[in-house]
């Protein structure tokens, strides 16, 4: 089949072991990002299979209507960037392994790195010594401090393990269902949402972005946080109410934020008010960007392509398309 892979910015996939799974297909890898609908549609005119690099490109009805040869979209995890009803209307099957029970350790590790960077103010310390000024301020020890984890999921539980190894006190907040699971597991749940934000030295959010979780972190949540606290987000920017984090940093509650995700990506405007904020530590959405994580994720994605080519698709999100085709 003619397989097109979008947004492999560093041309990484061809060097991974999993890429051999596409040996029987005609593969085109696009290493840049295109927003223009007409240019994107022209590139993908011959594509029978579209492989997505997480949520880097939105698959809209307008795009799908311009791709007459497309039969399959293969990706991994959640799919808020894909218009599933439009896929169904156009006869395009969406396959996405939801990897139940398997956390992204790469994302958990980056979360911990950002917590460490924020508490020890590593970016400023590094910049100071590189500039010949030696130390720049005083950091904070993790042991004995409180880590608030919002969202009782796989990645958050991995982060909790790191925190416990460092001697932090972990407290949880989540949906009603999530808090019930946490309590059933013997985890410590905050007595209230207000106490969760007010009493935590670090708050890290780990929630999937869905219509009912969009903007769940509000300005009032940030207003509860301590001036010396840090807010960490390696999940999705849309979980934060628009503009609320910038306003919170300007108000000094929390004192710092460390984030890997932005409302608009890739964000390359160095003058963006949030990106340029002196109390923001930022990374360019690299939570899942490791060779190990890529090989794990794209092995699943390429297996979906082969299963479809063999006439036995797996991980179907809109199986009615396949039923109709049969």
JSON list of N, CA, C and O in Angstrom, two decimals, residues 107 110-118 123 202-206 217 222 230-240 243-246 248-249 254 256-265 267 272-277 279-287:
[
{"chain": "A", "resi": 107, "resn": "UNK", "atom": "N", "xyz": [7.12, 10.21, 29.06]},
{"chain": "A", "resi": 107, "resn": "UNK", "atom": "CA", "xyz": [6.41, 11.39, 29.55]},
{"chain": "A", "resi": 107, "resn": "UNK", "atom": "C", "xyz": [6.55, 11.53, 31.06]},
{"chain": "A", "resi": 107, "resn": "UNK", "atom": "O", "xyz": [6.72, 12.64, 31.59]},
{"chain": "A", "resi": 110, "resn": "UNK", "atom": "N", "xyz": [10.04, 12.87, 31.80]},
{"chain": "A", "resi": 110, "resn": "UNK", "atom": "CA", "xyz": [10.17, 14.30, 31.52]},
{"chain": "A", "resi": 110, "resn": "UNK", "atom": "C", "xyz": [9.46, 15.11, 32.60]},
{"chain": "A", "resi": 110, "resn": "UNK", "atom": "O", "xyz": [9.97, 16.17, 33.01]},
{"chain": "A", "resi": 111, "resn": "UNK", "atom": "N", "xyz": [8.31, 14.65, 33.03]},
{"chain": "A", "resi": 111, "resn": "UNK", "atom": "CA", "xyz": [7.62, 15.34, 34.12]},
{"chain": "A", "resi": 111, "resn": "UNK", "atom": "C", "xyz": [8.53, 15.48, 35.33]},
{"chain": "A", "resi": 111, "resn": "UNK", "atom": "O", "xyz": [8.64, 16.56, 35.93]},
{"chain": "A", "resi": 112, "resn": "UNK", "atom": "N", "xyz": [9.20, 14.38, 35.67]},
{"chain": "A", "resi": 112, "resn": "UNK", "atom": "CA", "xyz": [10.09, 14.44, 36.83]},
{"chain": "A", "resi": 112, "resn": "UNK", "atom": "C", "xyz": [11.27, 15.37, 36.57]},
{"chain": "A", "resi": 112, "resn": "UNK", "atom": "O", "xyz": [11.70, 16.11, 37.48]},
{"chain": "A", "resi": 113, "resn": "UNK", "atom": "N", "xyz": [11.78, 15.36, 35.35]},
{"chain": "A", "resi": 113, "resn": "UNK", "atom": "CA", "xyz": [12.88, 16.27, 35.02]},
{"chain": "A", "resi": 113, "resn": "UNK", "atom": "C", "xyz": [12.45, 17.72, 35.18]},
{"chain": "A", "resi": 113, "resn": "UNK", "atom": "O", "xyz": [13.21, 18.56, 35.68]},
{"chain": "A", "resi": 114, "resn": "UNK", "atom": "N", "xyz": [11.24, 18.05, 34.78]},
{"chain": "A", "resi": 114, "resn": "UNK", "atom": "CA", "xyz": [10.74, 19.42, 34.91]},
{"chain": "A", "resi": 114, "resn": "UNK", "atom": "C", "xyz": [10.52, 19.80, 36.36]},
{"chain": "A", "resi": 114, "resn": "UNK", "atom": "O", "xyz": [10.77, 20.95, 36.77]},
{"chain": "A", "resi": 115, "resn": "UNK", "atom": "N", "xyz": [10.06, 18.84, 37.16]},
{"chain": "A", "resi": 115, "resn": "UNK", "atom": "CA", "xyz": [9.91, 19.11, 38.59]},
{"chain": "A", "resi": 115, "resn": "UNK", "atom": "C", "xyz": [11.28, 19.42, 39.21]},
{"chain": "A", "resi": 115, "resn": "UNK", "atom": "O", "xyz": [11.44, 20.39, 39.96]},
{"chain": "A", "resi": 116, "resn": "UNK", "atom": "N", "xyz": [12.27, 18.60, 38.87]},
{"chain": "A", "resi": 116, "resn": "UNK", "atom": "CA", "xyz": [13.62, 18.84, 39.39]},
{"chain": "A", "resi": 116, "resn": "UNK", "atom": "C", "xyz": [14.17, 20.18, 38.90]},
{"chain": "A", "resi": 116, "resn": "UNK", "atom": "O", "xyz": [14.77, 20.94, 39.67]},
{"chain": "A", "resi": 117, "resn": "UNK", "atom": "N", "xyz": [13.95, 20.47, 37.61]},
{"chain": "A", "resi": 117, "resn": "UNK", "atom": "CA", "xyz": [14.46, 21.73, 37.05]},
{"chain": "A", "resi": 117, "resn": "UNK", "atom": "C", "xyz": [13.81, 22.93, 37.73]},
{"chain": "A", "resi": 117, "resn": "UNK", "atom": "O", "xyz": [14.49, 23.94, 38.00]},
{"chain": "A", "resi": 118, "resn": "UNK", "atom": "N", "xyz": [12.53, 22.82, 38.01]},
{"chain": "A", "resi": 118, "resn": "UNK", "atom": "CA", "xyz": [11.83, 23.93, 38.65]},
{"chain": "A", "resi": 118, "resn": "UNK", "atom": "C", "xyz": [12.23, 24.12, 40.10]},
{"chain": "A", "resi": 118, "resn": "UNK", "atom": "O", "xyz": [12.48, 25.25, 40.55]},
{"chain": "A", "resi": 123, "resn": "UNK", "atom": "N", "xyz": [17.49, 25.91, 34.90]},
{"chain": "A", "resi": 123, "resn": "UNK", "atom": "CA", "xyz": [17.79, 26.76, 33.74]},
{"chain": "A", "resi": 123, "resn": "UNK", "atom": "C", "xyz": [18.56, 28.03, 34.12]},
{"chain": "A", "resi": 123, "resn": "UNK", "atom": "O", "xyz": [19.53, 28.39, 33.45]},
{"chain": "A", "resi": 202, "resn": "UNK", "atom": "N", "xyz": [4.27, 21.35, 44.60]},
{"chain": "A", "resi": 202, "resn": "UNK", "atom": "CA", "xyz": [4.28, 21.11, 43.15]},
{"chain": "A", "resi": 202, "resn": "UNK", "atom": "C", "xyz": [2.94, 20.52, 42.77]},
{"chain": "A", "resi": 202, "resn": "UNK", "atom": "O", "xyz": [2.45, 19.60, 43.44]},
{"chain": "A", "resi": 203, "resn": "UNK", "atom": "N", "xyz": [2.33, 21.03, 41.71]},
{"chain": "A", "resi": 203, "resn": "UNK", "atom": "CA", "xyz": [1.12, 20.44, 41.15]},
{"chain": "A", "resi": 203, "resn": "UNK", "atom": "C", "xyz": [1.43, 20.03, 39.71]},
{"chain": "A", "resi": 203, "resn": "UNK", "atom": "O", "xyz": [1.92, 20.83, 38.92]},
{"chain": "A", "resi": 204, "resn": "UNK", "atom": "N", "xyz": [1.17, 18.76, 39.42]},
{"chain": "A", "resi": 204, "resn": "UNK", "atom": "CA", "xyz": [1.40, 18.25, 38.06]},
{"chain": "A", "resi": 204, "resn": "UNK", "atom": "C", "xyz": [0.12, 17.62, 37.55]},
{"chain": "A", "resi": 204, "resn": "UNK", "atom": "O", "xyz": [-0.48, 16.80, 38.24]},
{"chain": "A", "resi": 205, "resn": "UNK", "atom": "N", "xyz": [-0.28, 17.98, 36.34]},
{"chain": "A", "resi": 205, "resn": "UNK", "atom": "CA", "xyz": [-1.56, 17.51, 35.80]},
{"chain": "A", "resi": 205, "resn": "UNK", "atom": "C", "xyz": [-1.32, 16.40, 34.79]},
{"chain": "A", "resi": 205, "resn": "UNK", "atom": "O", "xyz": [-0.44, 16.50, 33.92]},
{"chain": "A", "resi": 206, "resn": "UNK", "atom": "N", "xyz": [-2.12, 15.34, 34.90]},
{"chain": "A", "resi": 206, "resn": "UNK", "atom": "CA", "xyz": [-2.00, 14.17, 34.02]},
{"chain": "A", "resi": 206, "resn": "UNK", "atom": "C", "xyz": [-3.40, 13.68, 33.67]},
{"chain": "A", "resi": 206, "resn": "UNK", "atom": "O", "xyz": [-3.92, 12.73, 34.27]},
{"chain": "A", "resi": 217, "resn": "UNK", "atom": "N", "xyz": [-8.57, 23.24, 34.52]},
{"chain": "A", "resi": 217, "resn": "UNK", "atom": "CA", "xyz": [-7.74, 24.00, 35.46]},
{"chain": "A", "resi": 217, "resn": "UNK", "atom": "C", "xyz": [-8.01, 25.47, 35.22]},
{"chain": "A", "resi": 217, "resn": "UNK", "atom": "O", "xyz": [-7.80, 25.99, 34.12]},
{"chain": "A", "resi": 222, "resn": "UNK", "atom": "N", "xyz": [-5.40, 28.30, 40.20]},
{"chain": "A", "resi": 222, "resn": "UNK", "atom": "CA", "xyz": [-4.07, 28.89, 40.32]},
{"chain": "A", "resi": 222, "resn": "UNK", "atom": "C", "xyz": [-4.01, 29.88, 41.49]},
{"chain": "A", "resi": 222, "resn": "UNK", "atom": "O", "xyz": [-2.99, 29.96, 42.19]},
{"chain": "A", "resi": 230, "resn": "UNK", "atom": "N", "xyz": [5.13, 25.36, 42.22]},
{"chain": "A", "resi": 230, "resn": "UNK", "atom": "CA", "xyz": [5.38, 25.15, 40.79]},
{"chain": "A", "resi": 230, "resn": "UNK", "atom": "C", "xyz": [4.23, 24.38, 40.18]},
{"chain": "A", "resi": 230, "resn": "UNK", "atom": "O", "xyz": [3.76, 23.39, 40.78]},
{"chain": "A", "resi": 231, "resn": "UNK", "atom": "N", "xyz": [3.78, 24.80, 39.02]},
{"chain": "A", "resi": 231, "resn": "UNK", "atom": "CA", "xyz": [2.76, 24.07, 38.27]},
{"chain": "A", "resi": 231, "resn": "UNK", "atom": "C", "xyz": [3.43, 23.42, 37.06]},
{"chain": "A", "resi": 231, "resn": "UNK", "atom": "O", "xyz": [4.18, 24.07, 36.32]},
{"chain": "A", "resi": 232, "resn": "UNK", "atom": "N", "xyz": [3.17, 22.13, 36.85]},
{"chain": "A", "resi": 232, "resn": "UNK", "atom": "CA", "xyz": [3.80, 21.36, 35.78]},
{"chain": "A", "resi": 232, "resn": "UNK", "atom": "C", "xyz": [2.72, 20.78, 34.87]},
{"chain": "A", "resi": 232, "resn": "UNK", "atom": "O", "xyz": [1.73, 20.22, 35.35]},
{"chain": "A", "resi": 233, "resn": "UNK", "atom": "N", "xyz": [2.92, 20.92, 33.56]},
{"chain": "A", "resi": 233, "resn": "UNK", "atom": "CA", "xyz": [1.96, 20.36, 32.60]},
{"chain": "A", "resi": 233, "resn": "UNK", "atom": "C", "xyz": [2.72, 19.70, 31.45]},
{"chain": "A", "resi": 233, "resn": "UNK", "atom": "O", "xyz": [3.32, 20.39, 30.62]},
{"chain": "A", "resi": 234, "resn": "UNK", "atom": "N", "xyz": [2.69, 18.37, 31.43]},
{"chain": "A", "resi": 234, "resn": "UNK", "atom": "CA", "xyz": [3.23, 17.62, 30.29]},
{"chain": "A", "resi": 234, "resn": "UNK", "atom": "C", "xyz": [2.13, 16.89, 29.55]},
{"chain": "A", "resi": 234, "resn": "UNK", "atom": "O", "xyz": [2.41, 16.02, 28.73]},
{"chain": "A", "resi": 235, "resn": "UNK", "atom": "N", "xyz": [0.88, 17.24, 29.84]},
{"chain": "A", "resi": 235, "resn": "UNK", "atom": "CA", "xyz": [-0.26, 16.56, 29.22]},
{"chain": "A", "resi": 235, "resn": "UNK", "atom": "C", "xyz": [-0.73, 17.31, 27.98]},
{"chain": "A", "resi": 235, "resn": "UNK", "atom": "O", "xyz": [-0.27, 17.04, 26.88]},
{"chain": "A", "resi": 236, "resn": "UNK", "atom": "N", "xyz": [-1.62, 18.26, 28.14]},
{"chain": "A", "resi": 236, "resn": "UNK", "atom": "CA", "xyz": [-2.13, 19.05, 27.02]},
{"chain": "A", "resi": 236, "resn": "UNK", "atom": "C", "xyz": [-2.42, 20.46, 27.49]},
{"chain": "A", "resi": 236, "resn": "UNK", "atom": "O", "xyz": [-2.94, 20.66, 28.60]},
{"chain": "A", "resi": 237, "resn": "UNK", "atom": "N", "xyz": [-2.13, 21.44, 26.64]},
{"chain": "A", "resi": 237, "resn": "UNK", "atom": "CA", "xyz": [-2.37, 22.84, 27.00]},
{"chain": "A", "resi": 237, "resn": "UNK", "atom": "C", "xyz": [-3.85, 23.14, 27.16]},
{"chain": "A", "resi": 237, "resn": "UNK", "atom": "O", "xyz": [-4.25, 23.99, 27.96]},
{"chain": "A", "resi": 238, "resn": "UNK", "atom": "N", "xyz": [-4.69, 22.42, 26.40]},
{"chain": "A", "resi": 238, "resn": "UNK", "atom": "CA", "xyz": [-6.13, 22.67, 26.43]},
{"chain": "A", "resi": 238, "resn": "UNK", "atom": "C", "xyz": [-6.78, 22.34, 27.75]},
{"chain": "A", "resi": 238, "resn": "UNK", "atom": "O", "xyz": [-7.96, 22.69, 27.98]},
{"chain": "A", "resi": 239, "resn": "UNK", "atom": "N", "xyz": [-6.07, 21.68, 28.65]},
{"chain": "A", "resi": 239, "resn": "UNK", "atom": "CA", "xyz": [-6.62, 21.39, 29.98]},
{"chain": "A", "resi": 239, "resn": "UNK", "atom": "C", "xyz": [-6.68, 22.65, 30.83]},
{"chain": "A", "resi": 239, "resn": "UNK", "atom": "O", "xyz": [-7.37, 22.67, 31.85]},
{"chain": "A", "resi": 240, "resn": "UNK", "atom": "N", "xyz": [-5.94, 23.68, 30.42]},
{"chain": "A", "resi": 240, "resn": "UNK", "atom": "CA", "xyz": [-5.88, 24.94, 31.16]},
{"chain": "A", "resi": 240, "resn": "UNK", "atom": "C", "xyz": [-6.82, 25.95, 30.51]},
{"chain": "A", "resi": 240, "resn": "UNK", "atom": "O", "xyz": [-6.86, 26.08, 29.29]},
{"chain": "A", "resi": 243, "resn": "UNK", "atom": "N", "xyz": [-5.54, 31.52, 28.68]},
{"chain": "A", "resi": 243, "resn": "UNK", "atom": "CA", "xyz": [-4.94, 32.69, 29.31]},
{"chain": "A", "resi": 243, "resn": "UNK", "atom": "C", "xyz": [-4.71, 32.58, 30.80]},
{"chain": "A", "resi": 243, "resn": "UNK", "atom": "O", "xyz": [-4.05, 33.45, 31.40]},
{"chain": "A", "resi": 244, "resn": "UNK", "atom": "N", "xyz": [-5.22, 31.52, 31.44]},
{"chain": "A", "resi": 244, "resn": "UNK", "atom": "CA", "xyz": [-5.18, 31.45, 32.90]},
{"chain": "A", "resi": 244, "resn": "UNK", "atom": "C", "xyz": [-3.77, 31.28, 33.44]},
{"chain": "A", "resi": 244, "resn": "UNK", "atom": "O", "xyz": [-3.43, 31.86, 34.49]},
{"chain": "A", "resi": 245, "resn": "UNK", "atom": "N", "xyz": [-2.94, 30.51, 32.76]},
{"chain": "A", "resi": 245, "resn": "UNK", "atom": "CA", "xyz": [-1.59, 30.28, 33.28]},
{"chain": "A", "resi": 245, "resn": "UNK", "atom": "C", "xyz": [-0.75, 31.55, 33.21]},
{"chain": "A", "resi": 245, "resn": "UNK", "atom": "O", "xyz": [-0.03, 31.88, 34.15]},
{"chain": "A", "resi": 246, "resn": "UNK", "atom": "N", "xyz": [-0.83, 32.28, 32.11]},
{"chain": "A", "resi": 246, "resn": "UNK", "atom": "CA", "xyz": [-0.08, 33.52, 31.99]},
{"chain": "A", "resi": 246, "resn": "UNK", "atom": "C", "xyz": [-0.53, 34.52, 33.06]},
{"chain": "A", "resi": 246, "resn": "UNK", "atom": "O", "xyz": [0.30, 35.16, 33.72]},
{"chain": "A", "resi": 248, "resn": "UNK", "atom": "N", "xyz": [-1.82, 33.81, 35.89]},
{"chain": "A", "resi": 248, "resn": "UNK", "atom": "CA", "xyz": [-1.39, 33.31, 37.20]},
{"chain": "A", "resi": 248, "resn": "UNK", "atom": "C", "xyz": [0.08, 33.62, 37.45]},
{"chain": "A", "resi": 248, "resn": "UNK", "atom": "O", "xyz": [0.46, 34.03, 38.56]},
{"chain": "A", "resi": 249, "resn": "UNK", "atom": "N", "xyz": [0.92, 33.42, 36.43]},
{"chain": "A", "resi": 249, "resn": "UNK", "atom": "CA", "xyz": [2.34, 33.74, 36.60]},
{"chain": "A", "resi": 249, "resn": "UNK", "atom": "C", "xyz": [2.55, 35.22, 36.82]},
{"chain": "A", "resi": 249, "resn": "UNK", "atom": "O", "xyz": [3.41, 35.63, 37.61]},
{"chain": "A", "resi": 254, "resn": "UNK", "atom": "N", "xyz": [0.93, 30.36, 40.67]},
{"chain": "A", "resi": 254, "resn": "UNK", "atom": "CA", "xyz": [2.15, 29.92, 41.36]},
{"chain": "A", "resi": 254, "resn": "UNK", "atom": "C", "xyz": [3.35, 30.78, 40.98]},
{"chain": "A", "resi": 254, "resn": "UNK", "atom": "O", "xyz": [3.27, 31.58, 40.05]},
{"chain": "A", "resi": 256, "resn": "UNK", "atom": "N", "xyz": [6.17, 29.66, 39.75]},
{"chain": "A", "resi": 256, "resn": "UNK", "atom": "CA", "xyz": [6.80, 29.15, 38.53]},
{"chain": "A", "resi": 256, "resn": "UNK", "atom": "C", "xyz": [5.87, 28.14, 37.86]},
{"chain": "A", "resi": 256, "resn": "UNK", "atom": "O", "xyz": [5.00, 27.56, 38.50]},
{"chain": "A", "resi": 257, "resn": "UNK", "atom": "N", "xyz": [6.12, 27.94, 36.57]},
{"chain": "A", "resi": 257, "resn": "UNK", "atom": "CA", "xyz": [5.47, 26.85, 35.84]},
{"chain": "A", "resi": 257, "resn": "UNK", "atom": "C", "xyz": [6.52, 26.19, 34.96]},
{"chain": "A", "resi": 257, "resn": "UNK", "atom": "O", "xyz": [7.47, 26.83, 34.51]},
{"chain": "A", "resi": 258, "resn": "UNK", "atom": "N", "xyz": [6.34, 24.90, 34.76]},
{"chain": "A", "resi": 258, "resn": "UNK", "atom": "CA", "xyz": [7.22, 24.14, 33.87]},
{"chain": "A", "resi": 258, "resn": "UNK", "atom": "C", "xyz": [6.31, 23.33, 32.96]},
{"chain": "A", "resi": 258, "resn": "UNK", "atom": "O", "xyz": [5.59, 22.45, 33.42]},
{"chain": "A", "resi": 259, "resn": "UNK", "atom": "N", "xyz": [6.34, 23.63, 31.65]},
{"chain": "A", "resi": 259, "resn": "UNK", "atom": "CA", "xyz": [5.38, 23.02, 30.74]},
{"chain": "A", "resi": 259, "resn": "UNK", "atom": "C", "xyz": [6.05, 22.49, 29.48]},
{"chain": "A", "resi": 259, "resn": "UNK", "atom": "O", "xyz": [7.10, 22.99, 29.06]},
{"chain": "A", "resi": 260, "resn": "UNK", "atom": "N", "xyz": [5.43, 21.49, 28.91]},
{"chain": "A", "resi": 260, "resn": "UNK", "atom": "CA", "xyz": [5.91, 20.86, 27.68]},
{"chain": "A", "resi": 260, "resn": "UNK", "atom": "C", "xyz": [4.92, 21.03, 26.54]},
{"chain": "A", "resi": 260, "resn": "UNK", "atom": "O", "xyz": [5.16, 20.56, 25.44]},
{"chain": "A", "resi": 261, "resn": "UNK", "atom": "N", "xyz": [3.79, 21.69, 26.81]},
{"chain": "A", "resi": 261, "resn": "UNK", "atom": "CA", "xyz": [2.70, 21.76, 25.84]},
{"chain": "A", "resi": 261, "resn": "UNK", "atom": "C", "xyz": [2.16, 23.18, 25.74]},
{"chain": "A", "resi": 261, "resn": "UNK", "atom": "O", "xyz": [2.13, 23.92, 26.73]},
{"chain": "A", "resi": 262, "resn": "UNK", "atom": "N", "xyz": [1.73, 23.54, 24.53]},
{"chain": "A", "resi": 262, "resn": "UNK", "atom": "CA", "xyz": [1.24, 24.90, 24.26]},
{"chain": "A", "resi": 262, "resn": "UNK", "atom": "C", "xyz": [-0.04, 24.84, 23.44]},
{"chain": "A", "resi": 262, "resn": "UNK", "atom": "O", "xyz": [-0.32, 23.85, 22.77]},
{"chain": "A", "resi": 263, "resn": "UNK", "atom": "N", "xyz": [-0.80, 25.93, 23.48]},
{"chain": "A", "resi": 263, "resn": "UNK", "atom": "CA", "xyz": [-2.05, 25.99, 22.74]},
{"chain": "A", "resi": 263, "resn": "UNK", "atom": "C", "xyz": [-1.82, 25.86, 21.24]},
{"chain": "A", "resi": 263, "resn": "UNK", "atom": "O", "xyz": [-2.61, 25.25, 20.52]},
{"chain": "A", "resi": 264, "resn": "UNK", "atom": "N", "xyz": [-0.75, 26.46, 20.76]},
{"chain": "A", "resi": 264, "resn": "UNK", "atom": "CA", "xyz": [-0.41, 26.39, 19.34]},
{"chain": "A", "resi": 264, "resn": "UNK", "atom": "C", "xyz": [0.97, 25.76, 19.20]},
{"chain": "A", "resi": 264, "resn": "UNK", "atom": "O", "xyz": [1.94, 26.25, 19.79]},
{"chain": "A", "resi": 265, "resn": "UNK", "atom": "N", "xyz": [1.04, 24.67, 18.44]},
{"chain": "A", "resi": 265, "resn": "UNK", "atom": "CA", "xyz": [2.30, 23.96, 18.25]},
{"chain": "A", "resi": 265, "resn": "UNK", "atom": "C", "xyz": [2.53, 23.64, 16.78]},
{"chain": "A", "resi": 265, "resn": "UNK", "atom": "O", "xyz": [1.57, 23.30, 16.09]},
{"chain": "A", "resi": 267, "resn": "UNK", "atom": "N", "xyz": [5.33, 26.06, 18.47]},
{"chain": "A", "resi": 267, "resn": "UNK", "atom": "CA", "xyz": [5.39, 27.46, 18.85]},
{"chain": "A", "resi": 267, "resn": "UNK", "atom": "C", "xyz": [6.81, 27.96, 18.64]},
{"chain": "A", "resi": 267, "resn": "UNK", "atom": "O", "xyz": [7.73, 27.56, 19.35]},
{"chain": "A", "resi": 272, "resn": "UNK", "atom": "N", "xyz": [6.28, 35.27, 22.27]},
{"chain": "A", "resi": 272, "resn": "UNK", "atom": "CA", "xyz": [4.99, 34.86, 22.84]},
{"chain": "A", "resi": 272, "resn": "UNK", "atom": "C", "xyz": [5.00, 35.15, 24.34]},
{"chain": "A", "resi": 272, "resn": "UNK", "atom": "O", "xyz": [5.95, 34.77, 25.04]},
{"chain": "A", "resi": 273, "resn": "UNK", "atom": "N", "xyz": [3.97, 35.81, 24.87]},
{"chain": "A", "resi": 273, "resn": "UNK", "atom": "CA", "xyz": [4.00, 36.25, 26.27]},
{"chain": "A", "resi": 273, "resn": "UNK", "atom": "C", "xyz": [4.19, 35.11, 27.28]},
{"chain": "A", "resi": 273, "resn": "UNK", "atom": "O", "xyz": [4.89, 35.29, 28.28]},
{"chain": "A", "resi": 274, "resn": "UNK", "atom": "N", "xyz": [3.58, 33.96, 27.03]},
{"chain": "A", "resi": 274, "resn": "UNK", "atom": "CA", "xyz": [3.75, 32.85, 27.96]},
{"chain": "A", "resi": 274, "resn": "UNK", "atom": "C", "xyz": [5.14, 32.24, 27.82]},
{"chain": "A", "resi": 274, "resn": "UNK", "atom": "O", "xyz": [5.86, 32.04, 28.81]},
{"chain": "A", "resi": 275, "resn": "UNK", "atom": "N", "xyz": [5.54, 31.96, 26.58]},
{"chain": "A", "resi": 275, "resn": "UNK", "atom": "CA", "xyz": [6.85, 31.35, 26.35]},
{"chain": "A", "resi": 275, "resn": "UNK", "atom": "C", "xyz": [7.98, 32.23, 26.88]},
{"chain": "A", "resi": 275, "resn": "UNK", "atom": "O", "xyz": [8.97, 31.73, 27.42]},
{"chain": "A", "resi": 276, "resn": "UNK", "atom": "N", "xyz": [7.83, 33.53, 26.74]},
{"chain": "A", "resi": 276, "resn": "UNK", "atom": "CA", "xyz": [8.89, 34.47, 27.14]},
{"chain": "A", "resi": 276, "resn": "UNK", "atom": "C", "xyz": [8.85, 34.84, 28.62]},
{"chain": "A", "resi": 276, "resn": "UNK", "atom": "O", "xyz": [9.72, 35.57, 29.09]},
{"chain": "A", "resi": 277, "resn": "UNK", "atom": "N", "xyz": [7.88, 34.33, 29.34]},
{"chain": "A", "resi": 277, "resn": "UNK", "atom": "CA", "xyz": [7.74, 34.73, 30.75]},
{"chain": "A", "resi": 277, "resn": "UNK", "atom": "C", "xyz": [8.95, 34.28, 31.55]},
{"chain": "A", "resi": 277, "resn": "UNK", "atom": "O", "xyz": [9.39, 33.13, 31.44]},
{"chain": "A", "resi": 279, "resn": "UNK", "atom": "N", "xyz": [9.30, 33.41, 34.52]},
{"chain": "A", "resi": 279, "resn": "UNK", "atom": "CA", "xyz": [9.05, 32.36, 35.50]},
{"chain": "A", "resi": 279, "resn": "UNK", "atom": "C", "xyz": [8.52, 31.08, 34.88]},
{"chain": "A", "resi": 279, "resn": "UNK", "atom": "O", "xyz": [7.97, 30.22, 35.59]},
{"chain": "A", "resi": 280, "resn": "UNK", "atom": "N", "xyz": [8.72, 30.95, 33.57]},
{"chain": "A", "resi": 280, "resn": "UNK", "atom": "CA", "xyz": [8.30, 29.74, 32.87]},
{"chain": "A", "resi": 280, "resn": "UNK", "atom": "C", "xyz": [9.51, 28.94, 32.42]},
{"chain": "A", "resi": 280, "resn": "UNK", "atom": "O", "xyz": [10.42, 29.47, 31.78]},
{"chain": "A", "resi": 281, "resn": "UNK", "atom": "N", "xyz": [9.50, 27.65, 32.74]},
{"chain": "A", "resi": 281, "resn": "UNK", "atom": "CA", "xyz": [10.45, 26.69, 32.17]},
{"chain": "A", "resi": 281, "resn": "UNK", "atom": "C", "xyz": [9.70, 25.95, 31.07]},
{"chain": "A", "resi": 281, "resn": "UNK", "atom": "O", "xyz": [8.59, 25.45, 31.30]},
{"chain": "A", "resi": 282, "resn": "UNK", "atom": "N", "xyz": [10.27, 25.89, 29.89]},
{"chain": "A", "resi": 282, "resn": "UNK", "atom": "CA", "xyz": [9.54, 25.32, 28.75]},
{"chain": "A", "resi": 282, "resn": "UNK", "atom": "C", "xyz": [10.38, 24.32, 27.99]},
{"chain": "A", "resi": 282, "resn": "UNK", "atom": "O", "xyz": [11.59, 24.51, 27.81]},
{"chain": "A", "resi": 283, "resn": "UNK", "atom": "N", "xyz": [9.72, 23.25, 27.54]},
{"chain": "A", "resi": 283, "resn": "UNK", "atom": "CA", "xyz": [10.30, 22.30, 26.60]},
{"chain": "A", "resi": 283, "resn": "UNK", "atom": "C", "xyz": [9.32, 22.15, 25.43]},
{"chain": "A", "resi": 283, "resn": "UNK", "atom": "O", "xyz": [8.11, 22.34, 25.60]},
{"chain": "A", "resi": 284, "resn": "UNK", "atom": "N", "xyz": [9.81, 21.80, 24.23]},
{"chain": "A", "resi": 284, "resn": "UNK", "atom": "CA", "xyz": [8.97, 21.83, 23.02]},
{"chain": "A", "resi": 284, "resn": "UNK", "atom": "C", "xyz": [8.24, 20.51, 22.74]},
{"chain": "A", "resi": 284, "resn": "UNK", "atom": "O", "xyz": [8.47, 19.83, 21.76]},
{"chain": "A", "resi": 285, "resn": "UNK", "atom": "N", "xyz": [7.32, 20.15, 23.63]},
{"chain": "A", "resi": 285, "resn": "UNK", "atom": "CA", "xyz": [6.49, 18.94, 23.52]},
{"chain": "A", "resi": 285, "resn": "UNK", "atom": "C", "xyz": [7.35, 17.72, 23.21]},
{"chain": "A", "resi": 285, "resn": "UNK", "atom": "O", "xyz": [7.16, 17.03, 22.20]},
{"chain": "A", "resi": 286, "resn": "UNK", "atom": "N", "xyz": [8.24, 17.43, 24.13]},
{"chain": "A", "resi": 286, "resn": "UNK", "atom": "CA", "xyz": [9.16, 16.30, 23.95]},
{"chain": "A", "resi": 286, "resn": "UNK", "atom": "C", "xyz": [8.87, 15.16, 24.93]},
{"chain": "A", "resi": 286, "resn": "UNK", "atom": "O", "xyz": [9.66, 14.24, 25.09]},
{"chain": "A", "resi": 287, "resn": "UNK", "atom": "N", "xyz": [7.70, 15.21, 25.57]},
{"chain": "A", "resi": 287, "resn": "UNK", "atom": "CA", "xyz": [7.36, 14.19, 26.54]},
{"chain": "A", "resi": 287, "resn": "UNK", "atom": "C", "xyz": [7.46, 12.79, 26.00]},
{"chain": "A", "resi": 287, "resn": "UNK", "atom": "O", "xyz": [7.90, 11.86, 26.69]}
]
